[in-house]
PDB file of C-alpha atoms in Angstrom:
ATOM      1  CA  MET P   1      56.989 194.562  63.128  1.00 54.00           C
ATOM      2  CA  ARG P   2      55.657 197.011  65.725  1.00 63.00           C
ATOM      3  CA  TYR P   3      54.872 195.939  69.276  1.00 67.00           C
ATOM      4  CA  LYS P   4      53.310 197.648  72.276  1.00 66.00           C
ATOM      5  CA  THR P   5      53.952 197.308  75.998  1.00 69.00           C
ATOM      6  CA  HIS P   6      52.745 198.852  79.265  1.00 62.00           C
ATOM      7  CA  LEU P   7      54.689 199.804  82.386  1.00 56.00           C
ATOM      8  CA  PHE P   8      53.137 200.882  85.665  1.00 57.00           C
ATOM      9  CA  ALA P   9      54.298 203.383  88.307  1.00 60.00           C
ATOM     10  CA  LYS P  10      52.953 205.773  90.920  1.00 59.00           C
ATOM     11  CA  ALA P  11      51.359 209.135  90.134  1.00 67.00           C
ATOM     12  CA  GLU P  12      51.015 212.255  92.273  1.00 68.00           C
ATOM     13  CA  LEU P  13      49.267 215.566  91.794  1.00 68.00           C
ATOM     14  CA  VAL P  14      51.382 218.717  91.643  1.00 69.00           C
ATOM     15  CA  LYS P  15      49.941 221.714  93.487  1.00 73.00           C
ATOM     16  CA  SER P  16      49.770 224.782  91.282  1.00 67.00           C
ATOM     17  CA  LYS P  17      51.519 227.003  93.861  1.00 69.00           C
ATOM     18  CA  SER P  18      54.224 224.515  94.811  1.00 76.00           C
ATOM     19  CA  ASP P  19      57.966 224.670  94.181  1.00 75.00           C
ATOM     20  CA  ALA P  20      57.633 221.641  91.883  1.00 71.00           C
ATOM     21  CA  PHE P  21      55.132 223.481  89.695  1.00 67.00           C
ATOM     22  CA  ARG P  22      57.290 226.617  89.563  1.00 71.00           C
ATOM     23  CA  SER P  23      60.317 224.504  88.626  1.00 70.00           C
ATOM     24  CA  VAL P  24      58.481 222.900  85.694  1.00 64.00           C
ATOM     25  CA  ALA P  25      57.074 226.255  84.606  1.00 62.00           C
ATOM     26  CA  SER P  26      60.578 227.724  84.558  1.00 66.00           C
ATOM     27  CA  SER P  27      61.875 224.794  82.546  1.00 64.00           C
ATOM     28  CA  LEU P  28      59.096 225.163  79.973  1.00 59.00           C
ATOM     29  CA  LYS P  29      59.826 228.864  79.683  1.00 59.00           C
ATOM     30  CA  ASP P  30      63.479 228.108  78.943  1.00 61.00           C
ATOM     31  CA  LYS P  31      62.765 225.274  76.494  1.00 59.00           C
ATOM     32  CA  TYR P  32      59.642 226.356  74.662  1.00 52.00           C
ATOM     33  CA  GLY P  33      59.251 230.044  75.368  1.00 52.00           C
ATOM     34  CA  PHE P  34      55.822 230.007  77.020  1.00 57.00           C
ATOM     35  CA  ASP P  35      54.608 230.509  80.563  1.00 64.00           C
ATOM     36  CA  LEU P  36      52.831 227.698  82.387  1.00 67.00           C
ATOM     37  CA  LYS P  37      50.272 229.283  84.675  1.00 75.00           C
ATOM     38  CA  PRO P  38      47.694 227.559  86.913  1.00 78.00           C
ATOM     39  CA  GLN P  39      44.322 227.183  85.207  1.00 85.00           C
ATOM     40  CA  MET P  40      41.029 226.274  86.864  1.00 89.00           C
ATOM     41  CA  ASP P  41      40.149 223.549  84.352  1.00 92.00           C
ATOM     42  CA  LEU P  42      43.391 221.603  84.747  1.00 91.00           C
ATOM     43  CA  LEU P  43      44.895 219.195  87.277  1.00 92.00           C
ATOM     44  CA  TYR P  44      48.686 218.897  87.143  1.00 90.00           C
ATOM     45  CA  LEU P  45      50.056 215.381  87.423  1.00 90.00           C
ATOM     46  CA  GLU P  46      53.639 214.197  87.948  1.00 90.00           C
ATOM     47  CA  SER P  47      54.668 210.572  87.496  1.00 91.00           C
ATOM     48  CA  CYS P  48      57.634 208.352  86.752  1.00 92.00           C
ATOM     49  CA  LEU P  49      57.135 207.209  83.182  1.00 93.00           C
ATOM     50  CA  VAL P  50      59.945 204.663  83.009  1.00 94.00           C
ATOM     51  CA  SER P  51      63.152 203.577  84.727  1.00 95.00           C
ATOM     52  CA  ALA P  52      66.171 202.593  82.660  1.00 96.00           C
ATOM     53  CA  GLY P  53      69.393 200.683  83.269  1.00 96.00           C
ATOM     54  CA  ALA P  54      70.800 197.288  84.177  1.00 93.00           C
ATOM     55  CA  ARG P  55      68.985 197.260  87.526  1.00 91.00           C
ATOM     56  CA  ALA P  56      66.296 199.942  87.475  1.00 92.00           C
ATOM     57  CA  GLY P  57      65.181 199.140  83.917  1.00 93.00           C
ATOM     58  CA  VAL P  58      63.933 195.627  84.689  1.00 91.00           C
ATOM     59  CA  ASN P  59      60.230 195.763  85.552  1.00 86.00           C
ATOM     60  CA  GLU P  60      57.704 193.216  86.741  1.00 84.00           C
ATOM     61  CA  ASN P  61      56.256 192.822  83.246  1.00 84.00           C
ATOM     62  CA  ASP P  62      59.629 191.348  82.174  1.00 91.00           C
ATOM     63  CA  ASP P  63      60.227 194.299  79.858  1.00 93.00           C
ATOM     64  CA  ILE P  64      63.735 195.706  80.070  1.00 95.00           C
ATOM     65  CA  PHE P  65      64.664 199.301  79.234  1.00 96.00           C
ATOM     66  CA  THR P  66      68.371 199.880  78.662  1.00 97.00           C
ATOM     67  CA  ARG P  67      69.859 203.317  79.194  1.00 97.00           C
ATOM     68  CA  ASP P  68      70.758 203.645  75.503  1.00 97.00           C
ATOM     69  CA  GLU P  69      67.290 202.867  74.168  1.00 98.00           C
ATOM     70  CA  ALA P  70      65.408 204.895  76.786  1.00 98.00           C
ATOM     71  CA  TRP P  71      67.678 207.902  76.244  1.00 98.00           C
ATOM     72  CA  ALA P  72      67.140 207.749  72.488  1.00 98.00           C
ATOM     73  CA  ALA P  73      63.377 207.898  73.146  1.00 98.00           C
ATOM     74  CA  ARG P  74      63.494 210.461  75.949  1.00 97.00           C
ATOM     75  CA  HIS P  75      61.690 213.267  74.093  1.00 96.00           C
ATOM     76  CA  THR P  76      58.901 211.120  72.628  1.00 97.00           C
ATOM     77  CA  PRO P  77      56.431 211.280  75.583  1.00 96.00           C
ATOM     78  CA  VAL P  78      55.729 215.001  75.012  1.00 94.00           C
ATOM     79  CA  LEU P  79      52.235 215.747  73.626  1.00 92.00           C
ATOM     80  CA  LYS P  80      51.099 212.133  74.042  1.00 96.00           C
ATOM     81  CA  PRO P  81      47.673 211.385  75.585  1.00 97.00           C
ATOM     82  CA  PHE P  82      46.740 210.416  79.121  1.00 95.00           C
ATOM     83  CA  ASN P  83      43.878 207.935  79.178  1.00 95.00           C
ATOM     84  CA  TRP P  84      41.798 206.071  81.725  1.00 94.00           C
ATOM     85  CA  GLN P  85      42.642 202.394  82.330  1.00 91.00           C
ATOM     86  CA  HIS P  86      44.319 202.027  78.913  1.00 90.00           C
ATOM     87  CA  GLN P  87      41.119 202.823  77.059  1.00 92.00           C
ATOM     88  CA  ASP P  88      42.473 204.624  74.011  1.00 90.00           C
ATOM     89  CA  LYS P  89      39.260 206.588  73.416  1.00 91.00           C
ATOM     90  CA  ASP P  90      38.853 207.607  77.061  1.00 95.00           C
ATOM     91  CA  ILE P  91      41.440 210.404  76.977  1.00 96.00           C
ATOM     92  CA  VAL P  92      41.498 212.585  80.081  1.00 97.00           C
ATOM     93  CA  GLY P  93      44.644 214.674  79.573  1.00 97.00           C
ATOM     94  CA  VAL P  94      47.995 215.169  77.855  1.00 96.00           C
ATOM     95  CA  ILE P  95      51.726 215.038  78.695  1.00 95.00           C
ATOM     96  CA  TYR P  96      53.454 218.379  78.200  1.00 91.00           C
ATOM     97  CA  THR P  97      57.027 217.871  79.393  1.00 90.00           C
ATOM     98  CA  VAL P  98      59.548 215.215  80.385  1.00 93.00           C
ATOM     99  CA  GLN P  99      62.474 215.319  82.791  1.00 94.00           C
ATOM    100  CA  ALA P 100      65.381 212.933  83.386  1.00 96.00           C
ATOM    101  CA  ARG P 101      66.597 212.205  86.929  1.00 96.00           C
ATOM    102  CA  ASP P 102      69.139 209.830  88.373  1.00 97.00           C
ATOM    103  CA  LEU P 103      67.950 207.378  91.016  1.00 95.00           C
ATOM    104  CA  ASN P 104      68.750 209.877  93.767  1.00 95.00           C
ATOM    105  CA  GLY P 105      66.431 212.425  92.196  1.00 94.00           C
ATOM    106  CA  ASN P 106      69.116 214.663  90.708  1.00 96.00           C
ATOM    107  CA  VAL P 107      68.015 216.282  87.443  1.00 95.00           C
ATOM    108  CA  LEU P 108      70.012 215.292  84.348  1.00 97.00           C
ATOM    109  CA  ASP P 109      70.461 217.409  81.233  1.00 95.00           C
ATOM    110  CA  ILE P 110      67.870 215.894  78.940  1.00 94.00           C
ATOM    111  CA  ASN P 111      69.369 217.656  75.924  1.00 93.00           C
ATOM    112  CA  ASP P 112      72.769 216.041  76.434  1.00 96.00           C
ATOM    113  CA  GLN P 113      73.437 213.732  73.496  1.00 96.00           C
ATOM    114  CA  ASN P 114      75.568 211.470  75.669  1.00 98.00           C
ATOM    115  CA  VAL P 115      73.755 208.587  77.342  1.00 98.00           C
ATOM    116  CA  PRO P 116      73.922 208.836  81.162  1.00 97.00           C
ATOM    117  CA  THR P 117      76.453 206.524  82.777  1.00 97.00           C
ATOM    118  CA  VAL P 118      74.025 205.763  85.629  1.00 97.00           C
ATOM    119  CA  ASP P 119      70.546 204.271  85.788  1.00 97.00           C
ATOM    120  CA  PHE P 120      67.848 206.927  85.519  1.00 97.00           C
ATOM    121  CA  ASP P 121      64.133 207.695  85.484  1.00 96.00           C
ATOM    122  CA  LEU P 122      62.112 209.671  82.971  1.00 96.00           C
ATOM    123  CA  TRP P 123      59.477 211.747  84.758  1.00 95.00           C
ATOM    124  CA  THR P 124      56.559 213.411  83.011  1.00 94.00           C
ATOM    125  CA  GLU P 125      54.337 216.331  83.829  1.00 90.00           C
ATOM    126  CA  ALA P 126      50.803 216.131  82.481  1.00 93.00           C
ATOM    127  CA  VAL P 127      47.505 217.949  82.735  1.00 93.00           C
ATOM    128  CA  ILE P 128      44.140 216.304  83.364  1.00 95.00           C
ATOM    129  CA  PHE P 129      41.091 218.016  81.860  1.00 96.00           C
ATOM    130  CA  ARG P 130      39.343 218.744  85.118  1.00 94.00           C
ATOM    131  CA  LEU P 131      36.118 220.358  83.924  1.00 95.00           C
ATOM    132  CA  ILE P 132      35.647 218.060  80.942  1.00 95.00           C
ATOM    133  CA  HIS P 133      36.020 214.965  83.152  1.00 95.00           C
ATOM    134  CA  PRO P 134      34.864 216.098  86.611  1.00 95.00           C
ATOM    135  CA  ASP P 135      34.128 212.596  87.922  1.00 95.00           C
ATOM    136  CA  ARG P 136      37.528 211.329  86.847  1.00 93.00           C
ATOM    137  CA  ALA P 137      39.209 214.420  88.277  1.00 94.00           C
ATOM    138  CA  ASN P 138      37.516 213.926  91.643  1.00 94.00           C
ATOM    139  CA  GLU P 139      38.633 210.296  91.752  1.00 94.00           C
ATOM    140  CA  ILE P 140      42.174 211.271  90.778  1.00 92.00           C
ATOM    141  CA  GLU P 141      42.335 213.843  93.575  1.00 91.00           C
ATOM    142  CA  THR P 142      40.927 211.427  96.151  1.00 93.00           C
ATOM    143  CA  ARG P 143      43.232 208.574  95.190  1.00 91.00           C
ATOM    144  CA  SER P 144      46.266 210.832  94.997  1.00 88.00           C
ATOM    145  CA  LYS P 145      45.720 211.962  98.577  1.00 89.00           C
ATOM    146  CA  ALA P 146      45.357 208.312  99.616  1.00 90.00           C
ATOM    147  CA  GLY P 147      48.578 207.306  97.809  1.00 86.00           C
ATOM    148  CA  ASP P 148      46.580 204.937  95.629  1.00 87.00           C
ATOM    149  CA  LEU P 149      46.966 206.574  92.225  1.00 85.00           C
ATOM    150  CA  PHE P 150      49.128 204.907  89.568  1.00 89.00           C
ATOM    151  CA  VAL P 151      50.052 205.354  85.933  1.00 90.00           C
ATOM    152  CA  SER P 152      50.875 202.888  83.200  1.00 89.00           C
ATOM    153  CA  MET P 153      53.229 203.960  80.449  1.00 90.00           C
ATOM    154  CA  GLU P 154      52.450 202.883  76.901  1.00 92.00           C
ATOM    155  CA  ALA P 155      55.357 202.285  74.534  1.00 94.00           C
ATOM    156  CA  TRP P 156      55.683 201.171  70.946  1.00 95.00           C
ATOM    157  CA  PHE P 157      58.836 199.333  69.911  1.00 96.00           C
ATOM    158  CA  ASP P 158      60.044 197.863  66.645  1.00 95.00           C
ATOM    159  CA  ASP P 159      62.164 194.997  67.931  1.00 95.00           C
ATOM    160  CA  TYR P 160      63.537 193.315  71.036  1.00 97.00           C
ATOM    161  CA  GLY P 161      66.271 191.024  72.268  1.00 97.00           C
ATOM    162  CA  TYR P 162      66.288 188.678  75.245  1.00 97.00           C
ATOM    163  CA  GLY P 163      67.539 189.692  78.653  1.00 97.00           C
ATOM    164  CA  LEU P 164      68.559 187.221  81.359  1.00 97.00           C
ATOM    165  CA  TYR P 165      68.405 188.687  84.839  1.00 94.00           C
ATOM    166  CA  ASN P 166      68.248 187.981  88.556  1.00 91.00           C
ATOM    167  CA  ASN P 167      67.857 190.030  91.722  1.00 87.00           C
ATOM    168  CA  SER P 168      71.096 191.855  90.926  1.00 88.00           C
ATOM    169  CA  GLY P 169      69.736 193.089  87.601  1.00 90.00           C
ATOM    170  CA  LEU P 170      70.369 192.402  83.940  1.00 94.00           C
ATOM    171  CA  SER P 171      73.092 189.771  83.487  1.00 92.00           C
ATOM    172  CA  LYS P 172      73.113 188.998  79.784  1.00 94.00           C
ATOM    173  CA  VAL P 173      71.520 190.203  76.534  1.00 95.00           C
ATOM    174  CA  VAL P 174      70.922 187.763  73.681  1.00 96.00           C
ATOM    175  CA  ALA P 175      70.188 189.145  70.214  1.00 96.00           C
ATOM    176  CA  ARG P 176      66.954 187.933  68.654  1.00 96.00           C
ATOM    177  CA  ASN P 177      67.460 186.125  65.349  1.00 96.00           C
ATOM    178  CA  GLU P 178      66.531 182.886  63.613  1.00 95.00           C
ATOM    179  CA  LYS P 179      68.761 180.840  65.904  1.00 96.00           C
ATOM    180  CA  THR P 180      67.547 182.396  69.149  1.00 96.00           C
ATOM    181  CA  SER P 181      63.876 183.083  68.416  1.00 96.00           C
ATOM    182  CA  PHE P 182      62.942 179.834  70.195  1.00 96.00           C
ATOM    183  CA  LEU P 183      63.398 181.865  73.380  1.00 97.00           C
ATOM    184  CA  ASP P 184      60.044 183.551  72.634  1.00 96.00           C
ATOM    185  CA  LYS P 185      58.272 180.518  74.088  1.00 96.00           C
ATOM    186  CA  HIS P 186      59.999 181.112  77.447  1.00 97.00           C
ATOM    187  CA  LEU P 187      58.826 184.725  77.686  1.00 96.00           C
ATOM    188  CA  ARG P 188      55.754 185.443  79.767  1.00 94.00           C
ATOM    189  CA  ALA P 189      54.666 187.698  76.902  1.00 90.00           C
ATOM    190  CA  GLY P 190      54.828 184.574  74.720  1.00 91.00           C
ATOM    191  CA  GLY P 191      52.905 182.379  77.139  1.00 93.00           C
ATOM    192  CA  GLY P 192      55.960 180.924  78.894  1.00 95.00           C
ATOM    193  CA  ALA P 193      57.001 180.850  82.532  1.00 95.00           C
ATOM    194  CA  GLY P 194      59.467 183.715  82.213  1.00 95.00           C
ATOM    195  CA  MET P 195      62.390 181.470  83.168  1.00 96.00           C
ATOM    196  CA  TYR P 196      65.313 180.047  81.172  1.00 96.00           C
ATOM    197  CA  ARG P 197      68.437 178.073  82.075  1.00 95.00           C
ATOM    198  CA  ASP P 198      71.484 179.800  80.648  1.00 92.00           C
ATOM    199  CA  PRO P 199      73.536 177.077  78.899  1.00 91.00           C
ATOM    200  CA  GLU P 200      76.818 178.910  79.599  1.00 89.00           C
ATOM    201  CA  SER P 201      76.425 179.369  83.351  1.00 88.00           C
ATOM    202  CA  GLY P 202      73.947 176.564  83.984  1.00 91.00           C
ATOM    203  CA  GLN P 203      71.873 178.974  86.085  1.00 91.00           C
ATOM    204  CA  GLU P 204      68.128 179.252  85.737  1.00 95.00           C
ATOM    205  CA  MET P 205      67.298 182.928  85.350  1.00 95.00           C
ATOM    206  CA  ARG P 206      64.402 185.225  84.635  1.00 96.00           C
ATOM    207  CA  ILE P 207      64.029 186.088  80.960  1.00 97.00           C
ATOM    208  CA  GLY P 208      62.483 189.225  79.504  1.00 96.00           C
ATOM    209  CA  ARG P 209      62.387 191.402  76.429  1.00 97.00           C
ATOM    210  CA  VAL P 210      65.082 194.042  75.934  1.00 97.00           C
ATOM    211  CA  LEU P 211      63.131 196.650  73.971  1.00 97.00           C
ATOM    212  CA  SER P 212      64.634 198.571  71.070  1.00 96.00           C
ATOM    213  CA  SER P 213      63.554 201.404  68.744  1.00 96.00           C
ATOM    214  CA  ILE P 214      61.146 202.685  71.392  1.00 97.00           C
ATOM    215  CA  THR P 215      58.538 205.427  71.031  1.00 97.00           C
ATOM    216  CA  PHE P 216      56.620 206.337  74.158  1.00 97.00           C
ATOM    217  CA  GLY P 217      53.009 206.577  73.048  1.00 96.00           C
ATOM    218  CA  GLY P 218      51.115 207.790  76.076  1.00 94.00           C
ATOM    219  CA  CYS P 219      50.105 206.982  79.622  1.00 93.00           C
ATOM    220  CA  GLY P 220      47.081 205.585  81.437  1.00 92.00           C
ATOM    221  CA  LEU P 221      45.742 206.077  84.938  1.00 92.00           C
ATOM    222  CA  VAL P 222      45.413 202.573  86.380  1.00 89.00           C
ATOM    223  CA  ASP P 223      44.997 200.556  89.573  1.00 85.00           C
ATOM    224  CA  HIS P 224      48.241 198.601  89.982  1.00 77.00           C
ATOM    225  CA  PRO P 225      51.957 199.463  89.493  1.00 67.00           C
ATOM    226  CA  ALA P 226      54.626 197.232  87.933  1.00 64.00           C
ATOM    227  CA  ASN P 227      57.537 199.650  88.413  1.00 70.00           C
ATOM    228  CA  LYS P 228      57.692 199.034  92.185  1.00 67.00           C
ATOM    229  CA  ARG P 229      60.958 200.929  92.696  1.00 62.00           C
TER     230      ARG P 229
END
């Protein structure tokens, strides 16, 4: 079965003459062999697509991204659409590159086949079609300056397990099978309270979905973030 989830974070415009823009342009030149040059009909947008790891990967939607699964999907955001408020037909732009950073902002080698040993973020660079959607572009610019612009990642995934967690992060992962599928009713995604008492420790903990076989499918510009970190 194929499922879909959303994850929210903050978005910021990238100025076409900034160091950040030049850094991305250089990276694209190295990876894909073409020059990224400022164009009048485009806005350049940077945002944290997803955080991954035992602590950073637990978001307020109770979806949990492990380092292994997020790393396996790290290249999939490229060329995926940017939409408005998760309206699939209201596409305002496209993602053109992705970068991995540790939680201190240090860039990781995204082509390394080894999974990072630390929690990390995947950041995307995208363009918004400024002259095709002038009203949207004006709102994006205004809200970016006000610090009130957010994105919501869209991800497809084929399966999930159950993650028990607290304020310290992910504590335990339970495989989903015939014997454990009753835990679905405790998930907020399944209509539950998002809480479960671990029979081994006796502690009541938050419960979420540990996503697997992930494909990042796009991003939306939205009003509220769930990835507060």
